PDB file of N, CA and C in Angstrom:
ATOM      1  N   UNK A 189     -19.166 -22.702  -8.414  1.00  0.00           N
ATOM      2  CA  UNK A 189     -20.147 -22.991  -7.388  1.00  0.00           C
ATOM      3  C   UNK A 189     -20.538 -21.674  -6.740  1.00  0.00           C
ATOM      4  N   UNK A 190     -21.839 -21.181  -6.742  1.00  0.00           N
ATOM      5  CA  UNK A 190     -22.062 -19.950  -6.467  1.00  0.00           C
ATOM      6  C   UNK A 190     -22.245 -20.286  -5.148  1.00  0.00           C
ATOM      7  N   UNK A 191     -22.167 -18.970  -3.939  1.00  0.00           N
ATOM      8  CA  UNK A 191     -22.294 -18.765  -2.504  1.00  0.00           C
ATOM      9  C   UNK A 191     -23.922 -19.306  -2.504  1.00  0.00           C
ATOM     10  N   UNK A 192     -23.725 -20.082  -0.931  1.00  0.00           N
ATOM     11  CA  UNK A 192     -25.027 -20.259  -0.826  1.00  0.00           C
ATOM     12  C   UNK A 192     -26.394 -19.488  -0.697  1.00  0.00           C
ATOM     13  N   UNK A 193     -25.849 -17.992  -0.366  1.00  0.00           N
ATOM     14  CA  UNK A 193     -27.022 -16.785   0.046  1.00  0.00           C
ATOM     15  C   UNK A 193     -27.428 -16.935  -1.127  1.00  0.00           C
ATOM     16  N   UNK A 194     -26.876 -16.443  -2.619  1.00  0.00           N
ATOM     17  CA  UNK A 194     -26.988 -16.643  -3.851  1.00  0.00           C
ATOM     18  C   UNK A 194     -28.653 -17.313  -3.869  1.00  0.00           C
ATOM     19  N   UNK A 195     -28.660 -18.373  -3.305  1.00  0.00           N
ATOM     20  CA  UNK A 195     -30.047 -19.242  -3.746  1.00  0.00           C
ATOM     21  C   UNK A 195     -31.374 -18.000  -3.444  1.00  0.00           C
ATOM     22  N   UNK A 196     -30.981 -17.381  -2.707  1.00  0.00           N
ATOM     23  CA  UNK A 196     -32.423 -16.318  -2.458  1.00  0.00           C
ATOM     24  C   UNK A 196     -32.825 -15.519  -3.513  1.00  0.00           C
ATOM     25  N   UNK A 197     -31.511 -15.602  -4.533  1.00  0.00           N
ATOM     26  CA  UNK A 197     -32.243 -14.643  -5.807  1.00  0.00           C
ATOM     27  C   UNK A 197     -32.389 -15.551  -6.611  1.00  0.00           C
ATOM     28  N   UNK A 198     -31.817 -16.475  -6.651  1.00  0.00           N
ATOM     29  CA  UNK A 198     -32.416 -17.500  -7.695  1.00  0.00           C
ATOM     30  C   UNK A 198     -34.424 -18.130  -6.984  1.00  0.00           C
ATOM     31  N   UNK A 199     -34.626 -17.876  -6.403  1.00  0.00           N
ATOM     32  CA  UNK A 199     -35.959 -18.496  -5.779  1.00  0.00           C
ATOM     33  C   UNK A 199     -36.424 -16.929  -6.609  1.00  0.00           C
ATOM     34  N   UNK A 200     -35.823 -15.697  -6.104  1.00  0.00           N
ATOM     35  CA  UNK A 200     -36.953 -14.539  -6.453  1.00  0.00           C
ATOM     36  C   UNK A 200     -37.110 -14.709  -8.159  1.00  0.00           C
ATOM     37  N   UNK A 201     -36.189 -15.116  -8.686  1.00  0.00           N
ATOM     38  CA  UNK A 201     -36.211 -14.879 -10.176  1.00  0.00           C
ATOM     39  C   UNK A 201     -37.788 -15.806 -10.863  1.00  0.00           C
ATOM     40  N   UNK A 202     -37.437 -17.099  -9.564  1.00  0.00           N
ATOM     41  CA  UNK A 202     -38.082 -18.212 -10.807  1.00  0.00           C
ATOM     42  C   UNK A 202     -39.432 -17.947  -9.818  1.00  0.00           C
ATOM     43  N   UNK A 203     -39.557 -17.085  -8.272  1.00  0.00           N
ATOM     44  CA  UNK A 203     -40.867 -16.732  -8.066  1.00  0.00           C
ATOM     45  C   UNK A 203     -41.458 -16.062  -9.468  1.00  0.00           C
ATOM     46  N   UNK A 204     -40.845 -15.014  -9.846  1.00  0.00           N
ATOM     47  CA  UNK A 204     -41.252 -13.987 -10.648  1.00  0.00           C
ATOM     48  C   UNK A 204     -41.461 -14.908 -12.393  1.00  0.00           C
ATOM     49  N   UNK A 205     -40.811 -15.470 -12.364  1.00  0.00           N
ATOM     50  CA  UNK A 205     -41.275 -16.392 -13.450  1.00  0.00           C
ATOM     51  C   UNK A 205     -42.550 -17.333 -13.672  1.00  0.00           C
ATOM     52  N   UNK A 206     -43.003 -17.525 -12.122  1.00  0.00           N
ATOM     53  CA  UNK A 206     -43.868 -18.621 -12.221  1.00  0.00           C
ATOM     54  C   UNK A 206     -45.375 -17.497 -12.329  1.00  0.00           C
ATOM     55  N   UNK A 207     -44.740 -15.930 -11.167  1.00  0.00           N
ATOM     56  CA  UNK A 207     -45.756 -15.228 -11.283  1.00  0.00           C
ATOM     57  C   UNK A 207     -46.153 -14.537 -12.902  1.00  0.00           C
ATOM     58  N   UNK A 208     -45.245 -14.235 -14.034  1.00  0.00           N
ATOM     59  CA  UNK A 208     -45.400 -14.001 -15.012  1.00  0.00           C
ATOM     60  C   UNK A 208     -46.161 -14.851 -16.127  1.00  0.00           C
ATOM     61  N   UNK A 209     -46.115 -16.347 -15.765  1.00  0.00           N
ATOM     62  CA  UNK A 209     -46.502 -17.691 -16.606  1.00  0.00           C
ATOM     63  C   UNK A 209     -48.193 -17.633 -15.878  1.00  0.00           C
ATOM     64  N   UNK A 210     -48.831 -16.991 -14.806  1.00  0.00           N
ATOM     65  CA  UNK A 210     -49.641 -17.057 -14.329  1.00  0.00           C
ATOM     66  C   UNK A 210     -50.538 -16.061 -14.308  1.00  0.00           C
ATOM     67  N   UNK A 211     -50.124 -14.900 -15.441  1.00  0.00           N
ATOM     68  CA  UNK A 211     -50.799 -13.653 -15.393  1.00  0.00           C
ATOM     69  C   UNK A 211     -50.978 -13.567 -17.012  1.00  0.00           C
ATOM     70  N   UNK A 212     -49.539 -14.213 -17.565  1.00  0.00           N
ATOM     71  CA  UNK A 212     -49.668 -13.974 -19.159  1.00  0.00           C
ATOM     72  C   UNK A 212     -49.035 -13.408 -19.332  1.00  0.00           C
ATOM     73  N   UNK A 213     -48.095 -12.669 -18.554  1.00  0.00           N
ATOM     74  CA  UNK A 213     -46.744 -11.651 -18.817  1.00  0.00           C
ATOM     75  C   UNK A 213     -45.619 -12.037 -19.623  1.00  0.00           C
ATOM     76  N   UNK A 214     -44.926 -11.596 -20.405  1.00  0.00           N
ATOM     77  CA  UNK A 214     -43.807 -11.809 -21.208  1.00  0.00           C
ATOM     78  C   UNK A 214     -42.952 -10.799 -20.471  1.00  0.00           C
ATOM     79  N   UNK A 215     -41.923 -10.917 -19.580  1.00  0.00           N
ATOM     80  CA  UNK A 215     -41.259 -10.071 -18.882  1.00  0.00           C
ATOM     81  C   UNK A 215     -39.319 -10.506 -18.793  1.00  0.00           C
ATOM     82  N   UNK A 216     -38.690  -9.668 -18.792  1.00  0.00           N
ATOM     83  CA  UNK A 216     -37.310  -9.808 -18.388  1.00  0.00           C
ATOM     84  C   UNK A 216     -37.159  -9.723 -17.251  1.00  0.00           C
ATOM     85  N   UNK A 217     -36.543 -11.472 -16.674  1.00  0.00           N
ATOM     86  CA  UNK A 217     -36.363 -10.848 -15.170  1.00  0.00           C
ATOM     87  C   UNK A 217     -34.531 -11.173 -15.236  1.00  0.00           C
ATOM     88  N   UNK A 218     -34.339 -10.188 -14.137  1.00  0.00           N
ATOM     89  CA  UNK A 218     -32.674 -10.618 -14.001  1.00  0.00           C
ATOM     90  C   UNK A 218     -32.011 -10.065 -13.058  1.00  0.00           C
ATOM     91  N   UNK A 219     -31.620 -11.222 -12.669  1.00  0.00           N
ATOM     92  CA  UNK A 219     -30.414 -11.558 -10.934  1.00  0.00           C
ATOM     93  C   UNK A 219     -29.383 -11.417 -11.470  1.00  0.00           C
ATOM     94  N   UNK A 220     -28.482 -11.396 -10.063  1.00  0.00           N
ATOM     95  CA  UNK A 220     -27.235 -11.424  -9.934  1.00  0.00           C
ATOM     96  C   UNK A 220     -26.887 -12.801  -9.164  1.00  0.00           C
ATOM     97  N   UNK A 221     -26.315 -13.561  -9.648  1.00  0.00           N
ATOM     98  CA  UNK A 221     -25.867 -14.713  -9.344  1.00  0.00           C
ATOM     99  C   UNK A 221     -23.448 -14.399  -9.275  1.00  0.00           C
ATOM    100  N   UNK A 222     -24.057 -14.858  -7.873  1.00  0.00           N
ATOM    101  CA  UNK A 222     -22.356 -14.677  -7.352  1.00  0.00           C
ATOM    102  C   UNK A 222     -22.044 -15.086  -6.261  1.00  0.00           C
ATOM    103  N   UNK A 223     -20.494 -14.963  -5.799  1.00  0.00           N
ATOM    104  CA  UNK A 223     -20.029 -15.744  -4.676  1.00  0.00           C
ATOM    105  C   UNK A 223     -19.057 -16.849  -4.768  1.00  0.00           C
ATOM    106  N   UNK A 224     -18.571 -17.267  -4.001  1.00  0.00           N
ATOM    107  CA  UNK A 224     -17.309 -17.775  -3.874  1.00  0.00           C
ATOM    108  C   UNK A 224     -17.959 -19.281  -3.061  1.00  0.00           C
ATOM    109  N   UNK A 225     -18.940 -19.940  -3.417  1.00  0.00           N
ATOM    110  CA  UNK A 225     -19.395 -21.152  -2.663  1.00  0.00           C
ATOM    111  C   UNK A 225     -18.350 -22.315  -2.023  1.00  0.00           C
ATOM    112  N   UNK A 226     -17.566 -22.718  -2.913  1.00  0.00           N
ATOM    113  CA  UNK A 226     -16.715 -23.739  -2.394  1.00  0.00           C
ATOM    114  C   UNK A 226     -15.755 -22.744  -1.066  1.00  0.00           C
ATOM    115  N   UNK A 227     -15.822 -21.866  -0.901  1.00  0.00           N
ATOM    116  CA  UNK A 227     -15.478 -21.238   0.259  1.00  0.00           C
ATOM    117  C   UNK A 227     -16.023 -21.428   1.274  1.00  0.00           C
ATOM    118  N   UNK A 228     -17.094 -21.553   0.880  1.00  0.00           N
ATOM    119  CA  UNK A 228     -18.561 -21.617   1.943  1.00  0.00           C
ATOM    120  C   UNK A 228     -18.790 -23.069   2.489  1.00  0.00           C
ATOM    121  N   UNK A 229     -18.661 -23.884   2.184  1.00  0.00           N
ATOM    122  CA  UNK A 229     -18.863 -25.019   1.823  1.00  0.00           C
ATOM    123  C   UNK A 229     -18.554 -25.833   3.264  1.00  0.00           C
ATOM    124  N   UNK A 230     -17.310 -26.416   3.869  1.00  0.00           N
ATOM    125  CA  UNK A 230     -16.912 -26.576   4.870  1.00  0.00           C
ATOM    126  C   UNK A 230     -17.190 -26.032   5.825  1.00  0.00           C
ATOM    127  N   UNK A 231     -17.615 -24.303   6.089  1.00  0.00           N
ATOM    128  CA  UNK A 231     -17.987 -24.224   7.320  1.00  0.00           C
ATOM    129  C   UNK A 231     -19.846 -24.482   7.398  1.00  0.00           C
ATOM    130  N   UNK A 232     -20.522 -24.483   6.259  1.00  0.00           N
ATOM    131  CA  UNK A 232     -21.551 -24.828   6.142  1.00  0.00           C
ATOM    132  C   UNK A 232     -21.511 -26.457   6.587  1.00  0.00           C
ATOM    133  N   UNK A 233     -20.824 -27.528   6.252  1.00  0.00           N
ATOM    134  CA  UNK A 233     -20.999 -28.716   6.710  1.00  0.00           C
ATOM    135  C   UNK A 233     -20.559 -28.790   8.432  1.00  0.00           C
ATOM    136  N   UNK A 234     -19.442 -28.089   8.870  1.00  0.00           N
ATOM    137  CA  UNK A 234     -19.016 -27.532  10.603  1.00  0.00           C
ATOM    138  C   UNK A 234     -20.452 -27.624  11.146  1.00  0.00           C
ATOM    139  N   UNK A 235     -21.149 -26.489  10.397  1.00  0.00           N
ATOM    140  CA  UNK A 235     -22.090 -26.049  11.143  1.00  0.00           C
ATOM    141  C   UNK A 235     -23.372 -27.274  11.231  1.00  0.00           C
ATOM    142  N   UNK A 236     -23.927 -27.768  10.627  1.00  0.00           N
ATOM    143  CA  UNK A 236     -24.805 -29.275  10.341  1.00  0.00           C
ATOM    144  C   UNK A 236     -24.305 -30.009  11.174  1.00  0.00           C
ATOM    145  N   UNK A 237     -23.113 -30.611  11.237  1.00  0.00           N
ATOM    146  CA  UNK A 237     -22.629 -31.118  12.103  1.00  0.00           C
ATOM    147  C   UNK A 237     -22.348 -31.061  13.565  1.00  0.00           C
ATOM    148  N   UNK A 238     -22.800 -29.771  13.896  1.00  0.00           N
ATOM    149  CA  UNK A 238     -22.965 -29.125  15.333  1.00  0.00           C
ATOM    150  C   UNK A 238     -21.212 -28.826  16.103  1.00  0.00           C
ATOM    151  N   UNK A 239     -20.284 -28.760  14.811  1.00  0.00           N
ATOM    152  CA  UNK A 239     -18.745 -28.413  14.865  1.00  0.00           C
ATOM    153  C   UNK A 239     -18.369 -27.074  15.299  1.00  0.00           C
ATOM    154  N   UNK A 240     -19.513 -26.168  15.136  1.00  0.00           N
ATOM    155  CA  UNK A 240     -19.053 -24.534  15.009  1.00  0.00           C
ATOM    156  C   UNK A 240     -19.627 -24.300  17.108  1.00  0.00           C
ATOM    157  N   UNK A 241     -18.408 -23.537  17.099  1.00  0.00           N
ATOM    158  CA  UNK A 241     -18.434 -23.021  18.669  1.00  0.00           C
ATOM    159  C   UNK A 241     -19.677 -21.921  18.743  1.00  0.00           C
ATOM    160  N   UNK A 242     -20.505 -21.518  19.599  1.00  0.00           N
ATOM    161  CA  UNK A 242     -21.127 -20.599  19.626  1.00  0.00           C
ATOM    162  C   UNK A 242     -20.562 -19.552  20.913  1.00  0.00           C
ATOM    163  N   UNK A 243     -20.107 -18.194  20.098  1.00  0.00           N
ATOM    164  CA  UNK A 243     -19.349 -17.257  20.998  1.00  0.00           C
ATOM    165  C   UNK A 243     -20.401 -16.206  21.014  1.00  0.00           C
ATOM    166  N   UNK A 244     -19.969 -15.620  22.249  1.00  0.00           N
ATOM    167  CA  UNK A 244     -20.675 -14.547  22.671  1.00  0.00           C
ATOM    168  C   UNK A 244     -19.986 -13.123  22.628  1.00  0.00           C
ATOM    169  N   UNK A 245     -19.970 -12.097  21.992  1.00  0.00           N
ATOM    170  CA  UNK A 245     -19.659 -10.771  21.878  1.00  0.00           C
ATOM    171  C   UNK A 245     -19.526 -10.108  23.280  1.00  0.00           C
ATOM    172  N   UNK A 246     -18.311  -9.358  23.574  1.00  0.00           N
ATOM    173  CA  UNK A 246     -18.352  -8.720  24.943  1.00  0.00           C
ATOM    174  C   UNK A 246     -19.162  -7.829  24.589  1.00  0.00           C
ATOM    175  N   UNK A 247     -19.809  -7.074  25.297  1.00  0.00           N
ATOM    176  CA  UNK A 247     -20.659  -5.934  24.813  1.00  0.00           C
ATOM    177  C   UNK A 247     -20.049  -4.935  25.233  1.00  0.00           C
ATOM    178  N   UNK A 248     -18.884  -4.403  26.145  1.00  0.00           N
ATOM    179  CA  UNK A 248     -17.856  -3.603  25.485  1.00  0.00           C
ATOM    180  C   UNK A 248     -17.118  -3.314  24.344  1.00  0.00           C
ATOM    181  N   UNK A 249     -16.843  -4.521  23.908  1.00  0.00           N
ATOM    182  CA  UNK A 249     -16.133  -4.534  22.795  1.00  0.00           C
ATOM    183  C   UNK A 249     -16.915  -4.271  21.558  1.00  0.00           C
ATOM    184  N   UNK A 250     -18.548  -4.850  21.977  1.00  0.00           N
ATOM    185  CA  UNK A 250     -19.349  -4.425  21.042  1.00  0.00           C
ATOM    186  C   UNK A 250     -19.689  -3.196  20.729  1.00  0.00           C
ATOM    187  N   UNK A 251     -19.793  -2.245  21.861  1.00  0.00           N
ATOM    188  CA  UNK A 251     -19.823  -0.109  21.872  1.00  0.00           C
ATOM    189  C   UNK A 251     -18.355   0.226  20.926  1.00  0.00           C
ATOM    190  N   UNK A 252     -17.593  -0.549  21.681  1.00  0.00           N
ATOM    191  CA  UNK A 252     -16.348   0.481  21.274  1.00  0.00           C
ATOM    192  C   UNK A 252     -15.901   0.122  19.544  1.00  0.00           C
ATOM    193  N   UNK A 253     -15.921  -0.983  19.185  1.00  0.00           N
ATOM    194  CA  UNK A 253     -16.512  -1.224  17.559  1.00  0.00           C
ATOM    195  C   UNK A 253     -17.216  -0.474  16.895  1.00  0.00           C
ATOM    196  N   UNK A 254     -18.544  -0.284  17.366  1.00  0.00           N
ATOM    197  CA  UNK A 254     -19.672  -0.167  17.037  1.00  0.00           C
ATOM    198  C   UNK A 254     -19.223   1.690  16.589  1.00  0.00           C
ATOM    199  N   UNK A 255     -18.516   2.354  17.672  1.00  0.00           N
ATOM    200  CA  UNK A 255     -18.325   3.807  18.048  1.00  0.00           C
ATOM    201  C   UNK A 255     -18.004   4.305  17.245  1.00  0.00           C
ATOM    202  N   UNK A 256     -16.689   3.474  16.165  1.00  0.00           N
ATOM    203  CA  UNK A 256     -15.807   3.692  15.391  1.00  0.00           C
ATOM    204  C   UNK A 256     -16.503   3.966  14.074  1.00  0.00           C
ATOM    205  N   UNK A 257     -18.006   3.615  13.485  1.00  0.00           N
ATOM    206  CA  UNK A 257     -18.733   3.463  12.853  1.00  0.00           C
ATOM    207  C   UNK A 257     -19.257   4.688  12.511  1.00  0.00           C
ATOM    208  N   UNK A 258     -19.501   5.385  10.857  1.00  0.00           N
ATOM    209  CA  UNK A 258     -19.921   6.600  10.907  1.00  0.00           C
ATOM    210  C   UNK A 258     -21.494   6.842  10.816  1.00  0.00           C
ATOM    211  N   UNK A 259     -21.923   7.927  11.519  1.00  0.00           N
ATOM    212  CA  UNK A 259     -23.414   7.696  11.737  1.00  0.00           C
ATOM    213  C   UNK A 259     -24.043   8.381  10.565  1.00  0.00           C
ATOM    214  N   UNK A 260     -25.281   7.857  10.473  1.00  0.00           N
ATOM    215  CA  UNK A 260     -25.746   8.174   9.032  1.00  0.00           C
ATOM    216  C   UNK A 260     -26.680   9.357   9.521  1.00  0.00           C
ATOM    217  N   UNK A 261     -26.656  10.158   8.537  1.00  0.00           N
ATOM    218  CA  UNK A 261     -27.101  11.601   8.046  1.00  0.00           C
ATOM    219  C   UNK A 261     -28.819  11.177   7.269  1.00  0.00           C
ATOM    220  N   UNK A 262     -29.602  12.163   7.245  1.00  0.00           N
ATOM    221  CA  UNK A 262     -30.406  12.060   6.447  1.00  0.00           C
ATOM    222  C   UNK A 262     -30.372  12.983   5.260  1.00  0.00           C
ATOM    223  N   UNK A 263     -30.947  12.591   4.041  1.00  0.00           N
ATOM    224  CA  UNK A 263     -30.661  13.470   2.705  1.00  0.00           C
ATOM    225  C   UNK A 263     -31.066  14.538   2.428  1.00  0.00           C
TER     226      UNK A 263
END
């Protein structure tokens, strides 16, 4: 059972399929299909169900996290 994000490349693939069948293109398209779904699964039904708590981030805790983080360089 693939992760549910998963479905966003399966939509781009068979976009790109429907756009290829509509131009005349003969093309290779190819995703990555992955994920651990039955993982997913239960807190996805929590959440439908209106089960999942909604928490709020201290925003201290959010800097001092955040701090620990290395800052990106340009190339």
């Amino acid at each position: 059972l693939p992760a549910p994000e998963a479905n966003h490349a399966v939509r781009g693939a068979i976009d790109e399929a429907i756009r290829c069948r509509e131009e005349g293109k003969s093309e290779t398209i190819l995703f990555n299909l992955c994920g651990h779904g039955h993982f997913d699964m239960q807190a996805y039904m929590d959440y439908f169900a209106g089960k999942l708590q909604d928490l709020e981030y201290d925003e201290a805790d959010l800097a001092m996290a955040l701090a620990g983080l290395p800052t990106e360089t340009a190339a």
